[in-house]
Amino acid sequence: MNSVSIGDLAHSYLLQRRGSGLRAEMSKLNQELASGQIADIKSILAGNFSYLSDIETSMSHLNAYKTSSAEATQFTSAMQSALDVVQTQSTDLGTNILSVVAGGIDAVSRQVTVEAREQLGAIVNTLNTDLAGRSIFSGTASNQAPLASSTDILNSVRSVMAGQIGPTDKLAAVDAWFADPAGFDAVIYQGSSDAMAPFRLSEHEDLSLDVRANDEAIKDVIRNVAVAALADDAALGIDFTERAALLNDAGVGLMTNAADVTALRANIGFIEERIDDIATRNSIESTSLEYAKGALLSVDPYETATRLEEVQFQLQSLYTVTVRSSELTLVNFL
């Protein structure tokens, strides 16, 4: 009968222990080679995680700023698109109106009022645009459309003009109603008087985007289109001469509005540039932090691969020694 000495048992134990250590080392090196980062972070940081924690916290904040910047960009882009439509439609209408007034043909002047009613509806719909369920021209009341319907606007302006004698009085009454806080702002504008919550773009920079449907430039467009739409209103009993005066006022006003809307869009454009500048700066900082984290935790792939080959060779050598000591297959050994 074969006997096993204490020396044999100790030798077997040492081989097993060495094998376990090499297998653990090989597993760690495989992980590092796959991830590109050191597996044992504690060893590289010597227990001091504050530097790494600061880097990761800053990166988390920058990711949040990136999301906020993207949202702000979406809002400004949607505003620009909407105002571009409003400006184009109102300017084209103003051009048509002045051309009709210059022609002095009654039937044509009646037709342009129909166009004005259609354009008013289109402009209101455009200003009531929402982005992901949030109205863009309602201020903090983004859960609701900023404007009542074009029909409500015409009904309100009609009631203001009713009973006034001549185009001058009618237009004065309309201007007073649009300027009165109890007029357009209370009856037609359904948004908030406060700007939407600012976007946090960086640690020290918040972006306020205060463009609402009761902005003076937008109100003036609505005022002029509404006047043109009612210039042939049967309930107001407007004759050809008065209609021509109302249309001329609306047409001139719409052409003037083009510059006001352009100025409004230029302000938004300035905000867009600011968003881009801050986002670019944040991106550079984020890249720097990623590099710093990588430099702290990354491993040299060549050195890791070389070390992995060494460990694999040592493990193979250990297997050779072990198999000579006892009947063992490679599968059982590993």
PDB file of C-alpha atoms in Angstrom, residues 64-258:
ATOM      1  CA  ALA A  64     -26.444  67.174 -16.060  1.00  0.00           C
ATOM      2  CA  TYR A  65     -25.378  70.491 -17.608  1.00  0.00           C
ATOM      3  CA  LYS A  66     -25.086  68.756 -20.979  1.00  0.00           C
ATOM      4  CA  THR A  67     -28.691  67.574 -20.702  1.00  0.00           C
ATOM      5  CA  SER A  68     -29.855  71.045 -19.658  1.00  0.00           C
ATOM      6  CA  SER A  69     -27.955  72.656 -22.553  1.00  0.00           C
ATOM      7  CA  ALA A  70     -29.541  70.233 -25.012  1.00  0.00           C
ATOM      8  CA  GLU A  71     -32.993  71.083 -23.652  1.00  0.00           C
ATOM      9  CA  ALA A  72     -32.292  74.821 -23.851  1.00  0.00           C
ATOM     10  CA  THR A  73     -31.107  74.369 -27.442  1.00  0.00           C
ATOM     11  CA  GLN A  74     -34.330  72.561 -28.324  1.00  0.00           C
ATOM     12  CA  PHE A  75     -36.420  75.377 -26.845  1.00  0.00           C
ATOM     13  CA  THR A  76     -34.521  78.179 -28.578  1.00  0.00           C
ATOM     14  CA  SER A  77     -34.614  76.282 -31.873  1.00  0.00           C
ATOM     15  CA  ALA A  78     -38.376  75.758 -31.549  1.00  0.00           C
ATOM     16  CA  MET A  79     -38.842  79.455 -30.757  1.00  0.00           C
ATOM     17  CA  GLN A  80     -36.781  80.502 -33.760  1.00  0.00           C
ATOM     18  CA  SER A  81     -38.747  78.202 -36.050  1.00  0.00           C
ATOM     19  CA  ALA A  82     -42.090  79.464 -34.759  1.00  0.00           C
ATOM     20  CA  LEU A  83     -41.108  83.130 -34.997  1.00  0.00           C
ATOM     21  CA  ASP A  84     -39.735  82.566 -38.486  1.00  0.00           C
ATOM     22  CA  VAL A  85     -43.162  81.286 -39.548  1.00  0.00           C
ATOM     23  CA  VAL A  86     -44.926  84.197 -37.835  1.00  0.00           C
ATOM     24  CA  GLN A  87     -42.580  86.734 -39.412  1.00  0.00           C
ATOM     25  CA  THR A  88     -42.864  85.248 -42.893  1.00  0.00           C
ATOM     26  CA  GLN A  89     -46.646  84.962 -42.808  1.00  0.00           C
ATOM     27  CA  SER A  90     -47.224  88.418 -41.358  1.00  0.00           C
ATOM     28  CA  THR A  91     -44.750  90.126 -43.706  1.00  0.00           C
ATOM     29  CA  ASP A  92     -46.250  88.433 -46.760  1.00  0.00           C
ATOM     30  CA  LEU A  93     -49.706  89.478 -45.595  1.00  0.00           C
ATOM     31  CA  GLY A  94     -48.537  93.059 -45.054  1.00  0.00           C
ATOM     32  CA  THR A  95     -47.101  93.178 -48.560  1.00  0.00           C
ATOM     33  CA  ASN A  96     -50.359  91.869 -50.034  1.00  0.00           C
ATOM     34  CA  ILE A  97     -52.453  94.319 -48.030  1.00  0.00           C
ATOM     35  CA  LEU A  98     -50.482  97.369 -49.138  1.00  0.00           C
ATOM     36  CA  SER A  99     -50.628  96.183 -52.729  1.00  0.00           C
ATOM     37  CA  VAL A 100     -54.413  95.806 -52.478  1.00  0.00           C
ATOM     38  CA  VAL A 101     -54.827  99.231 -50.874  1.00  0.00           C
ATOM     39  CA  ALA A 102     -52.759 100.811 -53.632  1.00  0.00           C
ATOM     40  CA  GLY A 103     -54.953  99.107 -56.241  1.00  0.00           C
ATOM     41  CA  GLY A 104     -58.136 100.548 -54.741  1.00  0.00           C
ATOM     42  CA  ILE A 105     -60.393  97.692 -55.886  1.00  0.00           C
ATOM     43  CA  ASP A 106     -63.197  96.958 -53.428  1.00  0.00           C
ATOM     44  CA  ALA A 107     -63.622  93.270 -54.279  1.00  0.00           C
ATOM     45  CA  VAL A 108     -59.910  92.617 -53.893  1.00  0.00           C
ATOM     46  CA  SER A 109     -59.798  94.473 -50.576  1.00  0.00           C
ATOM     47  CA  ARG A 110     -62.574  92.221 -49.300  1.00  0.00           C
ATOM     48  CA  GLN A 111     -60.625  89.150 -50.378  1.00  0.00           C
ATOM     49  CA  VAL A 112     -57.494  90.167 -48.476  1.00  0.00           C
ATOM     50  CA  THR A 113     -59.510  90.281 -45.239  1.00  0.00           C
ATOM     51  CA  VAL A 114     -60.298  86.595 -45.771  1.00  0.00           C
ATOM     52  CA  GLU A 115     -56.585  85.930 -46.142  1.00  0.00           C
ATOM     53  CA  ALA A 116     -55.956  87.852 -42.920  1.00  0.00           C
ATOM     54  CA  ARG A 117     -58.438  85.685 -41.002  1.00  0.00           C
ATOM     55  CA  GLU A 118     -56.714  82.553 -42.275  1.00  0.00           C
ATOM     56  CA  GLN A 119     -53.286  83.897 -41.383  1.00  0.00           C
ATOM     57  CA  LEU A 120     -54.435  84.864 -37.902  1.00  0.00           C
ATOM     58  CA  GLY A 121     -55.483  81.269 -37.269  1.00  0.00           C
ATOM     59  CA  ALA A 122     -52.162  79.981 -38.587  1.00  0.00           C
ATOM     60  CA  ILE A 123     -50.163  82.447 -36.482  1.00  0.00           C
ATOM     61  CA  VAL A 124     -52.060  81.545 -33.308  1.00  0.00           C
ATOM     62  CA  ASN A 125     -51.530  77.837 -33.956  1.00  0.00           C
ATOM     63  CA  THR A 126     -47.825  78.436 -34.491  1.00  0.00           C
ATOM     64  CA  LEU A 127     -47.463  80.411 -31.266  1.00  0.00           C
ATOM     65  CA  ASN A 128     -49.320  77.661 -29.414  1.00  0.00           C
ATOM     66  CA  THR A 129     -46.555  75.242 -30.391  1.00  0.00           C
ATOM     67  CA  ASP A 130     -45.379  72.888 -27.664  1.00  0.00           C
ATOM     68  CA  LEU A 131     -42.180  70.929 -27.235  1.00  0.00           C
ATOM     69  CA  ALA A 132     -42.567  67.521 -25.604  1.00  0.00           C
ATOM     70  CA  GLY A 133     -45.838  68.678 -24.067  1.00  0.00           C
ATOM     71  CA  ARG A 134     -44.481  72.025 -22.840  1.00  0.00           C
ATOM     72  CA  SER A 135     -45.733  75.227 -24.466  1.00  0.00           C
ATOM     73  CA  ILE A 136     -42.755  77.334 -25.482  1.00  0.00           C
ATOM     74  CA  PHE A 137     -44.394  80.786 -25.309  1.00  0.00           C
ATOM     75  CA  SER A 138     -46.343  80.412 -22.032  1.00  0.00           C
ATOM     76  CA  GLY A 139     -43.631  81.230 -19.500  1.00  0.00           C
ATOM     77  CA  THR A 140     -43.894  79.107 -16.361  1.00  0.00           C
ATOM     78  CA  ALA A 141     -47.427  78.022 -17.350  1.00  0.00           C
ATOM     79  CA  SER A 142     -45.973  75.617 -19.886  1.00  0.00           C
ATOM     80  CA  ASN A 143     -48.769  73.114 -19.308  1.00  0.00           C
ATOM     81  CA  GLN A 144     -51.212  75.198 -21.328  1.00  0.00           C
ATOM     82  CA  ALA A 145     -51.321  76.975 -24.680  1.00  0.00           C
ATOM     83  CA  PRO A 146     -50.405  80.677 -24.436  1.00  0.00           C
ATOM     84  CA  LEU A 147     -53.196  82.025 -26.642  1.00  0.00           C
ATOM     85  CA  ALA A 148     -56.932  81.631 -26.932  1.00  0.00           C
ATOM     86  CA  SER A 149     -58.292  80.818 -30.382  1.00  0.00           C
ATOM     87  CA  SER A 150     -58.212  83.213 -33.319  1.00  0.00           C
ATOM     88  CA  THR A 151     -62.017  83.320 -33.113  1.00  0.00           C
ATOM     89  CA  ASP A 152     -61.783  84.582 -29.527  1.00  0.00           C
ATOM     90  CA  ILE A 153     -59.299  87.239 -30.637  1.00  0.00           C
ATOM     91  CA  LEU A 154     -61.572  88.464 -33.429  1.00  0.00           C
ATOM     92  CA  ASN A 155     -64.606  88.496 -31.138  1.00  0.00           C
ATOM     93  CA  SER A 156     -62.728  90.570 -28.561  1.00  0.00           C
ATOM     94  CA  VAL A 157     -61.340  93.052 -31.093  1.00  0.00           C
ATOM     95  CA  ARG A 158     -64.742  93.306 -32.773  1.00  0.00           C
ATOM     96  CA  SER A 159     -66.420  94.191 -29.477  1.00  0.00           C
ATOM     97  CA  VAL A 160     -63.781  96.877 -28.870  1.00  0.00           C
ATOM     98  CA  MET A 161     -64.283  98.412 -32.328  1.00  0.00           C
ATOM     99  CA  ALA A 162     -68.081  98.276 -32.173  1.00  0.00           C
ATOM    100  CA  GLY A 163     -69.697 101.653 -31.555  1.00  0.00           C
ATOM    101  CA  GLN A 164     -66.589 103.607 -32.539  1.00  0.00           C
ATOM    102  CA  ILE A 165     -67.034 106.214 -35.276  1.00  0.00           C
ATOM    103  CA  GLY A 166     -64.522 106.130 -38.113  1.00  0.00           C
ATOM    104  CA  PRO A 167     -61.238 104.262 -38.497  1.00  0.00           C
ATOM    105  CA  THR A 168     -59.266 106.575 -36.207  1.00  0.00           C
ATOM    106  CA  ASP A 169     -61.496 105.903 -33.204  1.00  0.00           C
ATOM    107  CA  LYS A 170     -61.671 102.199 -33.978  1.00  0.00           C
ATOM    108  CA  LEU A 171     -57.892 101.884 -34.159  1.00  0.00           C
ATOM    109  CA  ALA A 172     -57.422 103.928 -30.984  1.00  0.00           C
ATOM    110  CA  ALA A 173     -59.839 101.624 -29.147  1.00  0.00           C
ATOM    111  CA  VAL A 174     -57.975  98.561 -30.407  1.00  0.00           C
ATOM    112  CA  ASP A 175     -54.612  99.985 -29.343  1.00  0.00           C
ATOM    113  CA  ALA A 176     -55.968 100.798 -25.894  1.00  0.00           C
ATOM    114  CA  TRP A 177     -57.321  97.253 -25.485  1.00  0.00           C
ATOM    115  CA  PHE A 178     -54.015  95.643 -26.464  1.00  0.00           C
ATOM    116  CA  ALA A 179     -52.119  97.945 -24.069  1.00  0.00           C
ATOM    117  CA  ASP A 180     -54.542  97.489 -21.159  1.00  0.00           C
ATOM    118  CA  PRO A 181     -53.495  94.721 -18.702  1.00  0.00           C
ATOM    119  CA  ALA A 182     -57.188  93.896 -18.467  1.00  0.00           C
ATOM    120  CA  GLY A 183     -57.402  93.620 -22.259  1.00  0.00           C
ATOM    121  CA  PHE A 184     -55.355  91.242 -24.396  1.00  0.00           C
ATOM    122  CA  ASP A 185     -53.149  90.036 -21.534  1.00  0.00           C
ATOM    123  CA  ALA A 186     -56.144  89.064 -19.411  1.00  0.00           C
ATOM    124  CA  VAL A 187     -58.596  87.872 -22.058  1.00  0.00           C
ATOM    125  CA  ILE A 188     -56.448  86.239 -24.750  1.00  0.00           C
ATOM    126  CA  TYR A 189     -53.053  85.489 -23.228  1.00  0.00           C
ATOM    127  CA  GLN A 190     -53.355  82.329 -21.128  1.00  0.00           C
ATOM    128  CA  GLY A 191     -49.720  81.889 -20.165  1.00  0.00           C
ATOM    129  CA  SER A 192     -47.838  83.114 -17.114  1.00  0.00           C
ATOM    130  CA  SER A 193     -46.498  86.590 -16.504  1.00  0.00           C
ATOM    131  CA  ASP A 194     -43.287  84.942 -15.302  1.00  0.00           C
ATOM    132  CA  ALA A 195     -40.532  83.565 -17.500  1.00  0.00           C
ATOM    133  CA  MET A 196     -39.966  79.824 -17.561  1.00  0.00           C
ATOM    134  CA  ALA A 197     -37.524  78.444 -15.015  1.00  0.00           C
ATOM    135  CA  PRO A 198     -33.930  79.164 -16.030  1.00  0.00           C
ATOM    136  CA  PHE A 199     -31.716  76.435 -17.454  1.00  0.00           C
ATOM    137  CA  ARG A 200     -28.652  75.577 -15.366  1.00  0.00           C
ATOM    138  CA  LEU A 201     -25.822  75.403 -17.900  1.00  0.00           C
ATOM    139  CA  SER A 202     -22.831  75.386 -15.568  1.00  0.00           C
ATOM    140  CA  GLU A 203     -21.942  75.725 -11.922  1.00  0.00           C
ATOM    141  CA  HIS A 204     -22.202  79.510 -12.038  1.00  0.00           C
ATOM    142  CA  GLU A 205     -24.368  80.166 -15.114  1.00  0.00           C
ATOM    143  CA  ASP A 206     -28.140  80.013 -15.434  1.00  0.00           C
ATOM    144  CA  LEU A 207     -29.917  80.846 -18.676  1.00  0.00           C
ATOM    145  CA  SER A 208     -33.219  82.719 -18.599  1.00  0.00           C
ATOM    146  CA  LEU A 209     -35.329  82.312 -21.739  1.00  0.00           C
ATOM    147  CA  ASP A 210     -38.070  84.923 -21.419  1.00  0.00           C
ATOM    148  CA  VAL A 211     -39.987  85.003 -24.704  1.00  0.00           C
ATOM    149  CA  ARG A 212     -43.767  84.827 -24.313  1.00  0.00           C
ATOM    150  CA  ALA A 213     -46.774  85.234 -26.566  1.00  0.00           C
ATOM    151  CA  ASN A 214     -47.634  88.538 -24.862  1.00  0.00           C
ATOM    152  CA  ASP A 215     -44.336  90.086 -25.914  1.00  0.00           C
ATOM    153  CA  GLU A 216     -44.985  93.482 -27.502  1.00  0.00           C
ATOM    154  CA  ALA A 217     -43.572  92.436 -30.880  1.00  0.00           C
ATOM    155  CA  ILE A 218     -45.886  89.417 -31.005  1.00  0.00           C
ATOM    156  CA  LYS A 219     -48.902  91.352 -29.735  1.00  0.00           C
ATOM    157  CA  ASP A 220     -48.391  93.969 -32.444  1.00  0.00           C
ATOM    158  CA  VAL A 221     -48.439  91.276 -35.128  1.00  0.00           C
ATOM    159  CA  ILE A 222     -51.676  89.842 -33.744  1.00  0.00           C
ATOM    160  CA  ARG A 223     -53.172  93.327 -33.471  1.00  0.00           C
ATOM    161  CA  ASN A 224     -52.465  94.211 -37.089  1.00  0.00           C
ATOM    162  CA  VAL A 225     -53.600  90.877 -38.523  1.00  0.00           C
ATOM    163  CA  ALA A 226     -56.817  91.073 -36.470  1.00  0.00           C
ATOM    164  CA  VAL A 227     -57.541  94.614 -37.708  1.00  0.00           C
ATOM    165  CA  ALA A 228     -57.045  93.469 -41.301  1.00  0.00           C
ATOM    166  CA  ALA A 229     -59.300  90.464 -40.730  1.00  0.00           C
ATOM    167  CA  LEU A 230     -62.118  92.684 -39.401  1.00  0.00           C
ATOM    168  CA  ALA A 231     -61.807  95.383 -42.060  1.00  0.00           C
ATOM    169  CA  ASP A 232     -64.716  93.791 -43.930  1.00  0.00           C
ATOM    170  CA  ASP A 233     -66.709  92.628 -40.907  1.00  0.00           C
ATOM    171  CA  ALA A 234     -70.443  92.907 -41.556  1.00  0.00           C
ATOM    172  CA  ALA A 235     -71.286  93.526 -37.898  1.00  0.00           C
ATOM    173  CA  LEU A 236     -69.137  96.661 -37.869  1.00  0.00           C
ATOM    174  CA  GLY A 237     -70.763  98.187 -40.963  1.00  0.00           C
ATOM    175  CA  ILE A 238     -67.462  99.262 -42.507  1.00  0.00           C
ATOM    176  CA  ASP A 239     -67.601 100.961 -45.921  1.00  0.00           C
ATOM    177  CA  PHE A 240     -64.949 100.909 -48.636  1.00  0.00           C
ATOM    178  CA  THR A 241     -63.201 104.113 -47.522  1.00  0.00           C
ATOM    179  CA  GLU A 242     -62.997 103.007 -43.897  1.00  0.00           C
ATOM    180  CA  ARG A 243     -61.887  99.526 -44.926  1.00  0.00           C
ATOM    181  CA  ALA A 244     -59.051 100.996 -46.982  1.00  0.00           C
ATOM    182  CA  ALA A 245     -57.913 103.078 -43.992  1.00  0.00           C
ATOM    183  CA  LEU A 246     -57.991 100.069 -41.644  1.00  0.00           C
ATOM    184  CA  LEU A 247     -56.151  97.876 -44.132  1.00  0.00           C
ATOM    185  CA  ASN A 248     -53.516 100.520 -44.761  1.00  0.00           C
ATOM    186  CA  ASP A 249     -52.897 100.883 -41.023  1.00  0.00           C
ATOM    187  CA  ALA A 250     -52.626  97.106 -40.637  1.00  0.00           C
ATOM    188  CA  GLY A 251     -50.361  96.721 -43.680  1.00  0.00           C
ATOM    189  CA  VAL A 252     -47.952  99.437 -42.595  1.00  0.00           C
ATOM    190  CA  GLY A 253     -47.982  98.005 -39.079  1.00  0.00           C
ATOM    191  CA  LEU A 254     -47.126  94.517 -40.295  1.00  0.00           C
ATOM    192  CA  MET A 255     -44.179  95.781 -42.308  1.00  0.00           C
ATOM    193  CA  THR A 256     -42.944  97.639 -39.223  1.00  0.00           C
ATOM    194  CA  ASN A 257     -43.470  94.513 -37.112  1.00  0.00           C
ATOM    195  CA  ALA A 258     -40.958  92.644 -39.266  1.00  0.00           C
TER     196      ALA A 258
END
